Amino acid sequence: MRRNMLRKIVIIAFIAVVGAPVEAGADEFLIKNPEVSAAIAVFDAWCQYTVSYREQPAVSVGIVHDQDLIWAKGYGYADLQNKIPTTPRTVYRIASITKLFTATAILHLRDAGKLQLDDPVVKYLDWFQPVDTFYNSPIITIRHLLTHTSGLQRELNETYWDSRNFPEHEDFVRMFQETSTILPRETEYKYSNIAFNILGEIITTISGEFFADYIGEHVLKPLGMTSSTLMPQESMAMLARGYGMRDPEQPRRVESFYDKKAMAASGNMVSTVEDLAKFISLQFRDSAAGGAQILKGSTLREMHRVHWLQSNWKRGRGLGWIVANVDGQTRINHGGFVPGYKTHISVEPSNRIGIIVLTNSDDGDPQFYLNQAWNIIAPAIKKATARAEQTPVPDSSWIKYIGDYEWSDIGGLIKVMLLNGELTIIELPDDNPWKNRIRLEPVSENIFRMKDQWQKGELIRFEMNDDGEVTRIILPGYSIRRK
């Protein structure tokens, strides 16, 4: 009987996921792939049971591949009292994920020539004068703020999280003068909400627009994130209520609505799974800036790479992003927590996969659901989208390049070989000639580009005599003569 019941649950979950209509533009190939749809069905059944078992109010999940939100679903209730179901369009406070949008706006201004990342903060904010006893430490720059290496305190010296009465601009500036640096610059990673509030002030000063308006106009609007804002209202449609920790003895506490005001740049934004999917898809694009491509591809890559490496060599900070090495893959992440909401997004740029988990309770634990999505769904997507490597077809004229060569100044054997359809250079003796080989990519007659090792990207030329025979290989700074 248990087996039959389990079979029914799995079949129902499979029909609910695979049989659901696919929205226009979605990646139908992945949805229809048997392994992907099966993985989604299992994850969906697990989420449905887990949210209920843990008595969580609401969890919304989205899976992104490249430019498509391939699957999304809500579990539980956005409003427990009124039994309002959760959907991928439910609006959540995303807390510190806001910082990614503040960082994006800073890079948008940088690309427009309005600032440089290594500019001192005081260049734009003359009131930026924290108490600093680390006189030999570098001056605090915009890059320090973006990477949490400024040494600034996490919060101001006030109890606004108790009262939920956050400061307006003038009070924020006054309170900031009472803060101090806790660490010297560039010595340790120290998470600071203050740092990103300062970035919001820089955006306002440089652009002449209130930072929330600047982000709305130059980031959210071009991306089509119509349900997102840095200045939410309690009356917003679809806004999930926030709840406290589960207490078996009494109903969950309902968190009151609040506005972070001058501190909004560090964690005041609201958004949805569907909107955040658009921001994740941006991370996979590599075009020139314009329209929905709010940052050029090279700037996005700059934000994704490590600018501060932690001592374990497994995690670091990009520009806004947390950068981690997970099973040999680079993942960029950010989570958020404010009273009543816990959220997380995780992105693997090399495989163009992103996962979104939004919850509306203090014990929401989005990482728990996110890890299962990486374990169950992501491998199926990777397998379905993997391209079989095809052996290149060599040009028959390359036969004239094959042979033995030696360095003109120091000797040693260099062999040019045809391996796996590619013209390849190996050097002997070598402890690992296969690992250290240099594959050549044709550019024009007798000219190739090196694809590996320290010479990667540089050109070489096979020098020919009047009889059409190779005499030397010419590369920047050196030559290798034919034996």
PDB file of N, CA and C in Angstrom, residues 389-440:
ATOM      1  N   GLU A 389      31.851  16.955 -27.669  1.00  0.00           N
ATOM      2  CA  GLU A 389      33.012  17.539 -28.335  1.00  0.00           C
ATOM      3  C   GLU A 389      33.309  16.774 -29.620  1.00  0.00           C
ATOM      4  N   GLN A 390      33.406  17.510 -30.694  1.00  0.00           N
ATOM      5  CA  GLN A 390      33.709  16.910 -31.988  1.00  0.00           C
ATOM      6  C   GLN A 390      35.189  17.099 -32.312  1.00  0.00           C
ATOM      7  N   THR A 391      35.792  16.059 -32.826  1.00  0.00           N
ATOM      8  CA  THR A 391      37.197  16.153 -33.215  1.00  0.00           C
ATOM      9  C   THR A 391      37.330  17.086 -34.406  1.00  0.00           C
ATOM     10  N   PRO A 392      38.179  18.123 -34.294  1.00  0.00           N
ATOM     11  CA  PRO A 392      38.342  19.048 -35.420  1.00  0.00           C
ATOM     12  C   PRO A 392      38.856  18.316 -36.663  1.00  0.00           C
ATOM     13  N   VAL A 393      38.495  18.830 -37.806  1.00  0.00           N
ATOM     14  CA  VAL A 393      38.974  18.271 -39.071  1.00  0.00           C
ATOM     15  C   VAL A 393      40.205  19.066 -39.503  1.00  0.00           C
ATOM     16  N   PRO A 394      41.367  18.415 -39.559  1.00  0.00           N
ATOM     17  CA  PRO A 394      42.592  19.151 -39.896  1.00  0.00           C
ATOM     18  C   PRO A 394      42.663  19.489 -41.385  1.00  0.00           C
ATOM     19  N   ASP A 395      43.382  20.554 -41.662  1.00  0.00           N
ATOM     20  CA  ASP A 395      43.648  20.949 -43.045  1.00  0.00           C
ATOM     21  C   ASP A 395      44.781  20.057 -43.569  1.00  0.00           C
ATOM     22  N   SER A 396      44.604  19.492 -44.754  1.00  0.00           N
ATOM     23  CA  SER A 396      45.613  18.577 -45.305  1.00  0.00           C
ATOM     24  C   SER A 396      46.945  19.266 -45.552  1.00  0.00           C
ATOM     25  N   SER A 397      46.927  20.607 -45.707  1.00  0.00           N
ATOM     26  CA  SER A 397      48.178  21.329 -45.974  1.00  0.00           C
ATOM     27  C   SER A 397      49.059  21.437 -44.740  1.00  0.00           C
ATOM     28  N   TRP A 398      48.516  21.108 -43.560  1.00  0.00           N
ATOM     29  CA  TRP A 398      49.293  21.248 -42.332  1.00  0.00           C
ATOM     30  C   TRP A 398      50.406  20.203 -42.239  1.00  0.00           C
ATOM     31  N   ILE A 399      50.397  19.230 -43.102  1.00  0.00           N
ATOM     32  CA  ILE A 399      51.408  18.180 -43.051  1.00  0.00           C
ATOM     33  C   ILE A 399      52.814  18.757 -43.151  1.00  0.00           C
ATOM     34  N   LYS A 400      52.922  19.899 -43.861  1.00  0.00           N
ATOM     35  CA  LYS A 400      54.257  20.495 -44.052  1.00  0.00           C
ATOM     36  C   LYS A 400      54.835  21.069 -42.766  1.00  0.00           C
ATOM     37  N   TYR A 401      53.991  21.320 -41.753  1.00  0.00           N
ATOM     38  CA  TYR A 401      54.481  21.881 -40.497  1.00  0.00           C
ATOM     39  C   TYR A 401      54.966  20.805 -39.525  1.00  0.00           C
ATOM     40  N   ILE A 402      54.557  19.565 -39.730  1.00  0.00           N
ATOM     41  CA  ILE A 402      54.855  18.491 -38.791  1.00  0.00           C
ATOM     42  C   ILE A 402      56.341  18.136 -38.852  1.00  0.00           C
ATOM     43  N   GLY A 403      56.948  17.985 -37.678  1.00  0.00           N
ATOM     44  CA  GLY A 403      58.363  17.625 -37.647  1.00  0.00           C
ATOM     45  C   GLY A 403      59.033  18.055 -36.359  1.00  0.00           C
ATOM     46  N   ASP A 404      60.368  17.952 -36.343  1.00  0.00           N
ATOM     47  CA  ASP A 404      61.158  18.281 -35.165  1.00  0.00           C
ATOM     48  C   ASP A 404      61.807  19.647 -35.323  1.00  0.00           C
ATOM     49  N   TYR A 405      61.815  20.402 -34.207  1.00  0.00           N
ATOM     50  CA  TYR A 405      62.396  21.747 -34.172  1.00  0.00           C
ATOM     51  C   TYR A 405      63.222  21.869 -32.901  1.00  0.00           C
ATOM     52  N   GLU A 406      64.012  22.945 -32.808  1.00  0.00           N
ATOM     53  CA  GLU A 406      64.749  23.219 -31.579  1.00  0.00           C
ATOM     54  C   GLU A 406      64.885  24.722 -31.399  1.00  0.00           C
ATOM     55  N   TRP A 407      64.948  25.122 -30.105  1.00  0.00           N
ATOM     56  CA  TRP A 407      65.133  26.544 -29.820  1.00  0.00           C
ATOM     57  C   TRP A 407      66.434  27.030 -30.446  1.00  0.00           C
ATOM     58  N   SER A 408      66.398  28.214 -31.003  1.00  0.00           N
ATOM     59  CA  SER A 408      67.585  28.749 -31.686  1.00  0.00           C
ATOM     60  C   SER A 408      68.699  29.054 -30.713  1.00  0.00           C
ATOM     61  N   ASP A 409      68.377  29.347 -29.432  1.00  0.00           N
ATOM     62  CA  ASP A 409      69.424  29.765 -28.497  1.00  0.00           C
ATOM     63  C   ASP A 409      69.843  28.664 -27.522  1.00  0.00           C
ATOM     64  N   ILE A 410      68.927  27.775 -27.121  1.00  0.00           N
ATOM     65  CA  ILE A 410      69.260  26.823 -26.060  1.00  0.00           C
ATOM     66  C   ILE A 410      69.121  25.366 -26.481  1.00  0.00           C
ATOM     67  N   GLY A 411      68.635  25.111 -27.656  1.00  0.00           N
ATOM     68  CA  GLY A 411      68.448  23.733 -28.089  1.00  0.00           C
ATOM     69  C   GLY A 411      67.229  23.109 -27.433  1.00  0.00           C
ATOM     70  N   GLY A 412      67.210  21.766 -27.371  1.00  0.00           N
ATOM     71  CA  GLY A 412      66.047  21.074 -26.819  1.00  0.00           C
ATOM     72  C   GLY A 412      65.093  20.705 -27.946  1.00  0.00           C
ATOM     73  N   LEU A 413      64.394  19.598 -27.789  1.00  0.00           N
ATOM     74  CA  LEU A 413      63.539  19.088 -28.853  1.00  0.00           C
ATOM     75  C   LEU A 413      62.122  19.652 -28.742  1.00  0.00           C
ATOM     76  N   ILE A 414      61.676  20.223 -29.846  1.00  0.00           N
ATOM     77  CA  ILE A 414      60.295  20.697 -29.984  1.00  0.00           C
ATOM     78  C   ILE A 414      59.668  19.890 -31.116  1.00  0.00           C
ATOM     79  N   LYS A 415      58.523  19.284 -30.847  1.00  0.00           N
ATOM     80  CA  LYS A 415      57.845  18.501 -31.874  1.00  0.00           C
ATOM     81  C   LYS A 415      56.522  19.168 -32.232  1.00  0.00           C
ATOM     82  N   VAL A 416      56.286  19.317 -33.525  1.00  0.00           N
ATOM     83  CA  VAL A 416      54.983  19.750 -34.022  1.00  0.00           C
ATOM     84  C   VAL A 416      54.271  18.506 -34.530  1.00  0.00           C
ATOM     85  N   MET A 417      53.102  18.227 -33.943  1.00  0.00           N
ATOM     86  CA  MET A 417      52.387  16.991 -34.240  1.00  0.00           C
ATOM     87  C   MET A 417      50.930  17.303 -34.576  1.00  0.00           C
ATOM     88  N   LEU A 418      50.272  16.359 -35.215  1.00  0.00           N
ATOM     89  CA  LEU A 418      48.845  16.464 -35.472  1.00  0.00           C
ATOM     90  C   LEU A 418      48.141  15.532 -34.483  1.00  0.00           C
ATOM     91  N   LEU A 419      47.472  16.109 -33.479  1.00  0.00           N
ATOM     92  CA  LEU A 419      46.854  15.338 -32.410  1.00  0.00           C
ATOM     93  C   LEU A 419      45.375  15.708 -32.288  1.00  0.00           C
ATOM     94  N   ASN A 420      44.509  14.713 -32.345  1.00  0.00           N
ATOM     95  CA  ASN A 420      43.068  14.958 -32.238  1.00  0.00           C
ATOM     96  C   ASN A 420      42.586  16.021 -33.217  1.00  0.00           C
ATOM     97  N   GLY A 421      43.149  16.024 -34.385  1.00  0.00           N
ATOM     98  CA  GLY A 421      42.717  16.952 -35.417  1.00  0.00           C
ATOM     99  C   GLY A 421      43.259  18.354 -35.279  1.00  0.00           C
ATOM    100  N   GLU A 422      44.158  18.582 -34.302  1.00  0.00           N
ATOM    101  CA  GLU A 422      44.702  19.921 -34.090  1.00  0.00           C
ATOM    102  C   GLU A 422      46.216  19.901 -34.229  1.00  0.00           C
ATOM    103  N   LEU A 423      46.763  20.910 -34.867  1.00  0.00           N
ATOM    104  CA  LEU A 423      48.206  21.081 -34.917  1.00  0.00           C
ATOM    105  C   LEU A 423      48.670  21.441 -33.508  1.00  0.00           C
ATOM    106  N   THR A 424      49.672  20.704 -33.000  1.00  0.00           N
ATOM    107  CA  THR A 424      50.022  20.806 -31.584  1.00  0.00           C
ATOM    108  C   THR A 424      51.533  20.825 -31.416  1.00  0.00           C
ATOM    109  N   ILE A 425      51.985  21.659 -30.439  1.00  0.00           N
ATOM    110  CA  ILE A 425      53.414  21.729 -30.114  1.00  0.00           C
ATOM    111  C   ILE A 425      53.635  21.084 -28.758  1.00  0.00           C
ATOM    112  N   ILE A 426      54.633  20.178 -28.665  1.00  0.00           N
ATOM    113  CA  ILE A 426      55.066  19.663 -27.371  1.00  0.00           C
ATOM    114  C   ILE A 426      56.566  19.855 -27.257  1.00  0.00           C
ATOM    115  N   GLU A 427      57.038  20.004 -26.024  1.00  0.00           N
ATOM    116  CA  GLU A 427      58.461  20.224 -25.762  1.00  0.00           C
ATOM    117  C   GLU A 427      59.009  19.059 -24.969  1.00  0.00           C
ATOM    118  N   LEU A 428      60.188  18.554 -25.362  1.00  0.00           N
ATOM    119  CA  LEU A 428      60.830  17.438 -24.686  1.00  0.00           C
ATOM    120  C   LEU A 428      62.243  17.828 -24.259  1.00  0.00           C
ATOM    121  N   PRO A 429      62.715  17.398 -23.100  1.00  0.00           N
ATOM    122  CA  PRO A 429      61.966  16.583 -22.136  1.00  0.00           C
ATOM    123  C   PRO A 429      60.966  17.440 -21.361  1.00  0.00           C
ATOM    124  N   ASP A 430      59.887  16.812 -20.899  1.00  0.00           N
ATOM    125  CA  ASP A 430      58.857  17.500 -20.122  1.00  0.00           C
ATOM    126  C   ASP A 430      58.218  16.466 -19.207  1.00  0.00           C
ATOM    127  N   ASP A 431      57.988  16.834 -17.951  1.00  0.00           N
ATOM    128  CA  ASP A 431      57.396  15.889 -17.006  1.00  0.00           C
ATOM    129  C   ASP A 431      55.977  15.483 -17.410  1.00  0.00           C
ATOM    130  N   ASN A 432      55.258  16.387 -18.080  1.00  0.00           N
ATOM    131  CA  ASN A 432      53.895  16.085 -18.513  1.00  0.00           C
ATOM    132  C   ASN A 432      53.632  16.770 -19.857  1.00  0.00           C
ATOM    133  N   PRO A 433      54.171  16.191 -20.949  1.00  0.00           N
ATOM    134  CA  PRO A 433      54.050  16.852 -22.258  1.00  0.00           C
ATOM    135  C   PRO A 433      52.603  16.978 -22.735  1.00  0.00           C
ATOM    136  N   TRP A 434      51.700  16.097 -22.263  1.00  0.00           N
ATOM    137  CA  TRP A 434      50.295  16.217 -22.686  1.00  0.00           C
ATOM    138  C   TRP A 434      49.640  17.427 -22.019  1.00  0.00           C
ATOM    139  N   LYS A 435      49.840  17.569 -20.719  1.00  0.00           N
ATOM    140  CA  LYS A 435      49.255  18.700 -20.002  1.00  0.00           C
ATOM    141  C   LYS A 435      49.817  20.028 -20.502  1.00  0.00           C
ATOM    142  N   ASN A 436      51.076  20.045 -20.850  1.00  0.00           N
ATOM    143  CA  ASN A 436      51.747  21.284 -21.226  1.00  0.00           C
ATOM    144  C   ASN A 436      51.775  21.536 -22.731  1.00  0.00           C
ATOM    145  N   ARG A 437      51.019  20.752 -23.492  1.00  0.00           N
ATOM    146  CA  ARG A 437      51.004  20.943 -24.941  1.00  0.00           C
ATOM    147  C   ARG A 437      50.387  22.290 -25.295  1.00  0.00           C
ATOM    148  N   ILE A 438      50.718  22.758 -26.500  1.00  0.00           N
ATOM    149  CA  ILE A 438      50.157  24.010 -27.014  1.00  0.00           C
ATOM    150  C   ILE A 438      49.428  23.704 -28.317  1.00  0.00           C
ATOM    151  N   ARG A 439      48.125  23.873 -28.302  1.00  0.00           N
ATOM    152  CA  ARG A 439      47.325  23.646 -29.510  1.00  0.00           C
ATOM    153  C   ARG A 439      47.282  24.926 -30.330  1.00  0.00           C
ATOM    154  N   LEU A 440      47.271  24.754 -31.642  1.00  0.00           N
ATOM    155  CA  LEU A 440      47.331  25.893 -32.555  1.00  0.00           C
ATOM    156  C   LEU A 440      46.019  26.044 -33.316  1.00  0.00           C
TER     157      LEU A 440
END
